[in-house]
Amino acid sequence: MIKILNKTLLIVCSLCVIINTGCKKENIEEIEAHVEFISNLNDSPTFSWKPFSGKKEVASQILVSDNIENIKKNVGNLWDTGKNDLNPVQTKYEGAQLQGGKRYFAKISLWDTEGLIASKTLKFFAPLKYPENWQAKWLTYSYNKHEPLPVFSKVFSCKSSDEIDFARLYVCAPGFYEAYLNGQKVGENVLDPGQTNYDDFAYYSVYDLDPTELKSQNSLGIMLGNGWFNQNQVWGNGLPYGQPVFICQLQIQYKNGEQELICSDTNWKWKSGPITYSNIYGGETYNANLEVDFSVAEMEKQDGWKKASIASYHPTKLFEQFAEPIKKMGHVDVKKIFDLGENKYIFDFGQNFTGWAQLQIQGDKGQEITMRFVEEIDSTGNIDPTSTGVNATKVIQTSKYICKGEGTEIWEPRFTYHGFRYAEVTGLNEKPSPDLLKGVVVYSAVPQIGNFTCSEENINKLHELALWTLKGNIQGIPTDCPHRERCGWTGDAHALAKSLLYNFDAQRFLTKYMLDMRSSARNEVRELYFGENFNDRSYIIKPNGIPTMIVPGKRTSGTASPDWGTAMAQLPWYIYLQYGDEQIIKEFYNDIKVWVEYIHAKNKDGIITHGLGDWCPPGGNKYIDCPVPISSSAFHILDVYILKSIAQILGNDKDFQHYSKMHKELKTSFNKHFYDSENHSYGTQTANALALDIDIVPESKKHQVAAAIVDNIHNEYDGFINTGIFGLGRIFKVLCENGFEDEAYRLLSKKDNRSFATMWNKFGATTLWEALPTDVNFDHKILQGRSHSHPMQSGFDSWFYSGIAGINISKEQPGFKKIIFKPYLTNHLSHASASYESKYGTIASSWKKEGESFHWEIEIPSGVEAQVYLPYKNEKAKISMNGEIVSDDKFTCTDKVARFKVLNDLSSGKYEFVVVNYVNIKESL
Ligand code: BGC
């Protein structure tokens, strides 16, 4: 593979920089800093850095120049913020206009009271603007659906690599591509670029090439797929945007200032390649005998190469891909092989995951190996493709390889992916070893930044299942499942968002999805409309600004219902809370307002009556018991709450007053219509959980409403939950916050029938199913036939971080500028710990019980303050911090119901607390 230099930024100078102004004559250390562009929105970058650990900085400065010499002399000829109190989480560039494709340098410096303490120099490139900065043309070929996909090539010459300053390859092929320089794949992206509404915009990717890979004569090759751009087989007709097309531009910048551009144009050639079938759902067939040699010598022979043609249909807006590309992120080994006779083998990977299998084989020329991928095997040991959606898609996920017969051949599909645990392999000549296949785990390369573990194996197992399911469904967009639909259902996106954000650095990933949501909302079109339930359907003209149920893509499944489209408000809000990102709420304020007004116009006495409801409780949709008007009205209240909160943050007082009033009135209506004052309940587990979590319940009634959840669990559902995706993400939180920790723990740790443990103990689940199989008496023929990887069921997982490990966001100072440490289940578990890599640095919380004492270590990053809720059992409890007893007057308040003593204003650092209950403090410390 071609070596790629770090895509976005390079450290040009770092350690030991001695600066002449106001500095101490000692080592200046390096900070972790970034520069990034949300290229759809503007051409100005945002700078961020981690506050410098251990020292108190008082000033920061950013210099930006188009010349490194200036930066070395501390001259920012394009931008100089001066020594200032800049925002380390996001400082927006406000200097001179940057030019697309040009290289720039930035220097970020930090001072404490005595002088300069840290700095970092970054190199970055301004994104190319389309079409201004593109000289390349969109290319295509004489397309035939039934013929192999094409490869394109171009031979070009280049000066000696010593003379090259930098070289960058820009490429977009909306139906996926692989680019090759001198026969080697460029970069590590797969299934690139991320899916968008291609009739609105597409993303190009940019690769920094290592100049030494460029020779005097070179070949550039592009292999095309169909991808989502030409998905012409599954979910009906009318989904393709067009035949495969691409555009690419190689920029070679010489040290003497000259620049050369190698552009896609009609001098390029094409021929049929080795991929004879490709569909994102159906799979891929690769005939290695048709492989194309991309070497210069081979290309110069011109054997069978035809002239490429200019594409008449292609995306007309292009932006640089700013969200993480999809990559190969891990491996899974084969655990078992079942020999079914007649040369048919089932490979069991022991784990349900998303990606594909790498095949390694010594085959005969023309030997055809067929691999079919599923999540379940049936009672005969054969594959059962129903859970992967065969009844809907009419295809079984299949990869086929036709051997060259030249020694060991290693192959992976390029333009498809599968959700699976088992692979059926046919076409082998001999009994295989497990090495024949290696599972390749594929997802958007968002770094994992959260870790959680505790003493309860059930909880750890739920966390593990949630993680695998999330990983399986971050594929350029948050998908509902990795096989049957692979769609960005908006309802699923808000159900999983908080869990995604606690585990992964998903800021860019979800920001990109918000842009998709805006894009899917942009047209006034005739769309399906869901009435009072899933089966109540009609058609309406969907107004401009209202998103579709599925985002992005031509399969929209209609106008967003209130309970799905609420993602429009919830997602920017969660991104803001998690990252302190004000740009996102500013950017989407108007979109949220349009959404809120649209839904509000449908209210009848403050109630919203249409929607799909609390999707997929254990056992499936026939068990939904929370009435649609309750869930839809609750989400409308949440949306209005978010809107009024953003109006306040942005200083829009008029809107704040208006939506505050609306919020109050809606809550009153909700309580008038749904609150049963005799039973202190809104009727069902989810109804009560939504009302509590969205803060609709009057303060004085909260405990009783939580009690009603417990009653319902025991009286109606045999001691277990019956929440769909809306309730599952909220129930443990509201139980604990309102005095029912025992019940939350009982539900989470239960191991007999009607429990989470049933999912793995009885049904071997390694991911979260579409409807959770928590009861052996449910109709498992139905459950097993539905998807085994649905991340909409992962809503509980964020609470493991916030509720159990106790790492909470403060709404007043979001982005973890202030942390609220508040752990629950401290009387039930013997230990729990979590860490989270915030914008400011590592946040950690780790607690354990030893006899009657509670030991807790926390870590607060630099530039951050914390409020700590210390759990105690008994008024006699003594609390120490870092070995010193904390006197009672230090606690600002004592929450006697939940039994917390609260310490405020802790500054950054590591702390160790011991809470000793009942016994003499002096003896035990
Ligand atoms: C999808 C869900 C989605 C739902 C809404 C299902 O087929 O898999 O995750 O939210 O439809 O109708």
Tab-separated table of N, CA, C and O in Angstrom, residues 757-823:
chain	number	residue	atom	x	y	z
A	757	ALA	N	-29.974	-11.402	30.296
A	757	ALA	CA	-29.078	-12.561	30.198
A	757	ALA	C	-29.634	-13.643	29.269
A	757	ALA	O	-28.872	-14.404	28.669
A	758	THR	N	-30.971	-13.675	29.147
A	758	THR	CA	-31.589	-14.663	28.240
A	758	THR	C	-31.064	-14.461	26.812
A	758	THR	O	-30.923	-15.422	26.063
A	759	MET	N	-30.770	-13.220	26.465
A	759	MET	CA	-30.326	-12.919	25.094
A	759	MET	C	-29.064	-13.690	24.736
A	759	MET	O	-28.929	-14.200	23.640
A	760	TRP	N	-28.121	-13.750	25.658
A	760	TRP	CA	-26.882	-14.465	25.320
A	760	TRP	C	-26.871	-15.899	25.835
A	760	TRP	O	-26.365	-16.787	25.164
A	761	ASN	N	-27.503	-16.115	27.004
A	761	ASN	CA	-27.476	-17.479	27.530
A	761	ASN	C	-28.304	-18.439	26.691
A	761	ASN	O	-27.912	-19.565	26.441
A	762	LYS	N	-29.478	-17.973	26.251
A	762	LYS	CA	-30.364	-18.878	25.493
A	762	LYS	C	-30.234	-18.698	23.995
A	762	LYS	O	-30.454	-19.618	23.233
A	763	PHE	N	-29.958	-17.490	23.564
A	763	PHE	CA	-30.007	-17.223	22.118
A	763	PHE	C	-28.661	-16.876	21.509
A	763	PHE	O	-28.580	-16.570	20.328
A	764	GLY	N	-27.625	-16.921	22.316
A	764	GLY	CA	-26.266	-16.722	21.794
A	764	GLY	C	-26.041	-15.344	21.192
A	764	GLY	O	-25.163	-15.175	20.340
A	765	ALA	N	-26.833	-14.344	21.619
A	765	ALA	CA	-26.679	-13.007	21.029
A	765	ALA	C	-25.305	-12.427	21.362
A	765	ALA	O	-24.839	-12.500	22.505
A	766	THR	N	-24.640	-11.887	20.360
A	766	THR	CA	-23.369	-11.184	20.583
A	766	THR	C	-23.499	-9.716	20.175
A	766	THR	O	-22.550	-8.953	20.251
A	767	THR	N	-24.680	-9.373	19.671
A	767	THR	CA	-25.018	-7.984	19.332
A	767	THR	C	-26.469	-7.767	19.776
A	767	THR	O	-27.138	-8.730	20.184
A	768	LEU	N	-26.959	-6.534	19.670
A	768	LEU	CA	-28.324	-6.244	20.097
A	768	LEU	C	-29.292	-6.485	18.935
A	768	LEU	O	-29.122	-5.910	17.859
A	769	TRP	N	-30.279	-7.316	19.178
A	769	TRP	CA	-31.229	-7.655	18.126
A	769	TRP	C	-32.257	-6.532	17.959
A	769	TRP	O	-32.475	-5.719	18.860
A	770	GLU	N	-32.941	-6.597	16.832
A	770	GLU	CA	-33.966	-5.590	16.515
A	770	GLU	C	-35.042	-5.543	17.605
A	770	GLU	O	-35.479	-4.481	18.036
A	771	ALA	N	-35.491	-6.724	18.044
A	771	ALA	CA	-36.341	-6.829	19.232
A	771	ALA	C	-35.591	-7.778	20.156
A	771	ALA	O	-35.209	-8.878	19.741
A	772	LEU	N	-35.372	-7.351	21.394
A	772	LEU	CA	-34.468	-8.120	22.258
A	772	LEU	C	-35.115	-9.441	22.690
A	772	LEU	O	-36.233	-9.434	23.221
A	773	PRO	N	-34.435	-10.561	22.491
A	773	PRO	CA	-35.001	-11.858	22.874
A	773	PRO	C	-34.766	-12.157	24.350
A	773	PRO	O	-33.898	-12.941	24.706
A	774	THR	N	-35.550	-11.513	25.195
A	774	THR	CA	-35.316	-11.626	26.637
A	774	THR	C	-36.199	-12.687	27.296
A	774	THR	O	-36.151	-12.856	28.500
A	775	ASP	N	-37.025	-13.357	26.502
A	775	ASP	CA	-37.965	-14.334	27.074
A	775	ASP	C	-38.038	-15.552	26.170
A	775	ASP	O	-38.297	-15.414	24.968
A	776	VAL	N	-37.836	-16.720	26.735
A	776	VAL	CA	-37.874	-17.936	25.904
A	776	VAL	C	-39.275	-18.198	25.368
A	776	VAL	O	-39.438	-18.970	24.432
A	777	ASN	N	-40.278	-17.557	25.977
A	777	ASN	CA	-41.647	-17.810	25.510
A	777	ASN	C	-42.102	-16.890	24.381
A	777	ASN	O	-43.181	-17.063	23.848
A	778	PHE	N	-41.290	-15.884	24.063
A	778	PHE	CA	-41.651	-15.047	22.904
A	778	PHE	C	-41.595	-15.912	21.662
A	778	PHE	O	-40.967	-16.981	21.652
A	779	ASP	N	-42.201	-15.395	20.588
A	779	ASP	CA	-42.171	-16.149	19.345
A	779	ASP	C	-40.798	-15.972	18.700
A	779	ASP	O	-40.548	-15.025	17.958
A	780	HIS	N	-39.919	-16.896	19.000
A	780	HIS	CA	-38.544	-16.715	18.543
A	780	HIS	C	-38.335	-16.977	17.074
A	780	HIS	O	-37.338	-16.575	16.499
A	781	LYS	N	-39.322	-17.631	16.466
A	781	LYS	CA	-39.234	-17.780	15.018
A	781	LYS	C	-39.277	-16.360	14.408
A	781	LYS	O	-38.525	-16.041	13.501
A	782	ILE	N	-40.153	-15.539	14.983
A	782	ILE	CA	-40.249	-14.161	14.485
A	782	ILE	C	-39.003	-13.361	14.882
A	782	ILE	O	-38.359	-12.734	14.059
A	783	LEU	N	-38.644	-13.449	16.168
A	783	LEU	CA	-37.494	-12.656	16.619
A	783	LEU	C	-36.228	-13.033	15.881
A	783	LEU	O	-35.451	-12.176	15.467
A	784	GLN	N	-36.015	-14.346	15.710
A	784	GLN	CA	-34.782	-14.776	15.054
A	784	GLN	C	-34.760	-14.394	13.584
A	784	GLN	O	-33.697	-14.315	12.982
A	785	GLY	N	-35.928	-14.175	13.039
A	785	GLY	CA	-35.997	-13.758	11.642
A	785	GLY	C	-35.758	-12.270	11.449
A	785	GLY	O	-35.670	-11.791	10.329
A	786	ARG	N	-35.682	-11.531	12.542
A	786	ARG	CA	-35.447	-10.091	12.410
A	786	ARG	C	-33.979	-9.793	12.732
A	786	ARG	O	-33.288	-10.593	13.339
A	787	SER	N	-33.551	-8.622	12.305
A	787	SER	CA	-32.130	-8.258	12.385
A	787	SER	C	-31.506	-8.553	13.750
A	787	SER	O	-32.129	-8.352	14.793
A	788	HIS	N	-30.260	-8.979	13.716
A	788	HIS	CA	-29.526	-9.207	14.963
A	788	HIS	C	-28.565	-8.063	15.274
A	788	HIS	O	-27.707	-8.201	16.144
A	789	SER	N	-28.665	-6.979	14.521
A	789	SER	CA	-27.749	-5.868	14.784
A	789	SER	C	-28.494	-4.555	14.588
A	789	SER	O	-28.494	-3.983	13.504
A	790	HIS	N	-29.139	-4.091	15.651
A	790	HIS	CA	-29.936	-2.867	15.596
A	790	HIS	C	-29.513	-1.911	16.718
A	790	HIS	O	-29.957	-2.037	17.855
A	791	PRO	N	-28.678	-0.926	16.404
A	791	PRO	CA	-28.125	-0.067	17.462
A	791	PRO	C	-29.152	0.857	18.115
A	791	PRO	O	-28.847	1.493	19.118
A	792	MET	N	-30.367	0.940	17.550
A	792	MET	CA	-31.419	1.728	18.210
A	792	MET	C	-31.697	1.161	19.608
A	792	MET	O	-32.270	1.842	20.445
A	793	GLN	N	-31.266	-0.097	19.850
A	793	GLN	CA	-31.476	-0.716	21.166
A	793	GLN	C	-30.339	-0.421	22.145
A	793	GLN	O	-30.306	-0.971	23.238
A	794	SER	N	-29.380	0.425	21.750
A	794	SER	CA	-28.207	0.619	22.619
A	794	SER	C	-28.333	1.830	23.549
A	794	SER	O	-27.365	2.194	24.214
A	795	GLY	N	-29.539	2.442	23.599
A	795	GLY	CA	-29.714	3.690	24.350
A	795	GLY	C	-29.288	3.629	25.814
A	795	GLY	O	-28.897	4.640	26.393
A	796	PHE	N	-29.319	2.453	26.419
A	796	PHE	CA	-28.967	2.329	27.842
A	796	PHE	C	-27.491	2.602	28.098
A	796	PHE	O	-27.082	2.929	29.203
A	797	ASP	N	-26.651	2.430	27.063
A	797	ASP	CA	-25.213	2.354	27.316
A	797	ASP	C	-24.605	3.671	27.808
A	797	ASP	O	-23.672	3.653	28.606
A	798	SER	N	-25.127	4.815	27.350
A	798	SER	CA	-24.541	6.085	27.802
A	798	SER	C	-24.724	6.228	29.313
A	798	SER	O	-23.890	6.814	30.005
A	799	TRP	N	-25.808	5.622	29.823
A	799	TRP	CA	-26.068	5.740	31.271
A	799	TRP	C	-25.063	4.918	32.096
A	799	TRP	O	-24.815	5.222	33.256
A	800	PHE	N	-24.453	3.922	31.478
A	800	PHE	CA	-23.405	3.185	32.213
A	800	PHE	C	-22.257	4.145	32.559
A	800	PHE	O	-21.670	4.074	33.631
A	801	TYR	N	-21.944	5.058	31.616
A	801	TYR	CA	-20.903	6.065	31.875
A	801	TYR	C	-21.402	7.126	32.858
A	801	TYR	O	-20.732	7.458	33.815
A	802	SER	N	-22.611	7.659	32.566
A	802	SER	CA	-23.076	8.793	33.371
A	802	SER	C	-23.680	8.337	34.696
A	802	SER	O	-23.420	8.926	35.732
A	803	GLY	N	-24.452	7.240	34.657
A	803	GLY	CA	-25.166	6.812	35.854
A	803	GLY	C	-24.342	5.916	36.764
A	803	GLY	O	-24.368	6.082	37.976
A	804	ILE	N	-23.608	4.977	36.199
A	804	ILE	CA	-22.874	4.026	37.057
A	804	ILE	C	-21.471	4.554	37.386
A	804	ILE	O	-21.100	4.678	38.541
A	805	ALA	N	-20.694	4.889	36.334
A	805	ALA	CA	-19.366	5.462	36.626
A	805	ALA	C	-19.517	6.906	37.101
A	805	ALA	O	-18.642	7.440	37.770
A	806	GLY	N	-20.636	7.535	36.746
A	806	GLY	CA	-20.953	8.860	37.292
A	806	GLY	C	-20.337	10.036	36.559
A	806	GLY	O	-20.210	11.119	37.120
A	807	ILE	N	-19.942	9.869	35.283
A	807	ILE	CA	-19.329	10.984	34.532
A	807	ILE	C	-20.424	11.718	33.755
A	807	ILE	O	-20.927	11.216	32.753
A	808	ASN	N	-20.804	12.890	34.265
A	808	ASN	CA	-21.937	13.625	33.684
A	808	ASN	C	-21.538	14.980	33.133
A	808	ASN	O	-20.641	15.645	33.653
A	809	ILE	N	-22.293	15.376	32.114
A	809	ILE	CA	-22.119	16.689	31.495
A	809	ILE	C	-22.874	17.724	32.326
A	809	ILE	O	-23.947	17.425	32.854
A	810	SER	N	-22.344	18.925	32.395
A	810	SER	CA	-23.105	20.018	32.991
A	810	SER	C	-23.709	20.836	31.853
A	810	SER	O	-22.993	21.266	30.946
A	811	LYS	N	-25.023	21.027	31.899
A	811	LYS	CA	-25.680	21.801	30.830
A	811	LYS	C	-25.189	23.244	30.822
A	811	LYS	O	-25.143	23.890	29.784
A	812	GLU	N	-24.813	23.753	31.997
A	812	GLU	CA	-24.372	25.151	32.093
A	812	GLU	C	-22.988	25.329	31.478
A	812	GLU	O	-22.687	26.341	30.894
A	813	GLN	N	-22.148	24.316	31.642
A	813	GLN	CA	-20.798	24.417	31.062
A	813	GLN	C	-20.535	23.135	30.280
A	813	GLN	O	-19.820	22.251	30.761
A	814	PRO	N	-21.115	23.038	29.088
A	814	PRO	CA	-21.075	21.764	28.355
A	814	PRO	C	-19.685	21.437	27.823
A	814	PRO	O	-18.760	22.235	27.968
A	815	GLY	N	-19.614	20.261	27.193
A	815	GLY	CA	-18.336	19.827	26.626
A	815	GLY	C	-17.392	19.337	27.712
A	815	GLY	O	-16.196	19.268	27.503
A	816	PHE	N	-17.940	19.093	28.923
A	816	PHE	CA	-17.158	18.677	30.082
A	816	PHE	C	-16.209	19.781	30.554
A	816	PHE	O	-15.171	19.509	31.130
A	817	LYS	N	-16.586	21.030	30.266
A	817	LYS	CA	-15.846	22.163	30.854
A	817	LYS	C	-16.066	22.103	32.363
A	817	LYS	O	-15.216	22.484	33.161
A	818	LYS	N	-17.270	21.616	32.720
A	818	LYS	CA	-17.520	21.272	34.122
A	818	LYS	C	-18.021	19.826	34.125
A	818	LYS	O	-18.851	19.473	33.274
A	819	ILE	N	-17.529	19.026	35.048
A	819	ILE	CA	-17.970	17.630	35.121
A	819	ILE	C	-18.774	17.441	36.401
A	819	ILE	O	-18.385	17.955	37.458
A	820	ILE	N	-19.863	16.720	36.269
A	820	ILE	CA	-20.613	16.377	37.479
A	820	ILE	C	-20.411	14.882	37.702
A	820	ILE	O	-20.843	14.065	36.895
A	821	PHE	N	-19.709	14.560	38.765
A	821	PHE	CA	-19.478	13.145	39.093
A	821	PHE	C	-20.595	12.692	40.036
A	821	PHE	O	-20.727	13.222	41.136
A	822	LYS	N	-21.396	11.743	39.585
A	822	LYS	CA	-22.531	11.320	40.409
A	822	LYS	C	-22.852	9.851	40.113
A	822	LYS	O	-23.625	9.549	39.195
A	823	PRO	N	-22.291	8.946	40.873
A	823	PRO	CA	-22.501	7.527	40.563
A	823	PRO	C	-23.695	6.915	41.316
A	823	PRO	O	-23.950	7.249	42.470
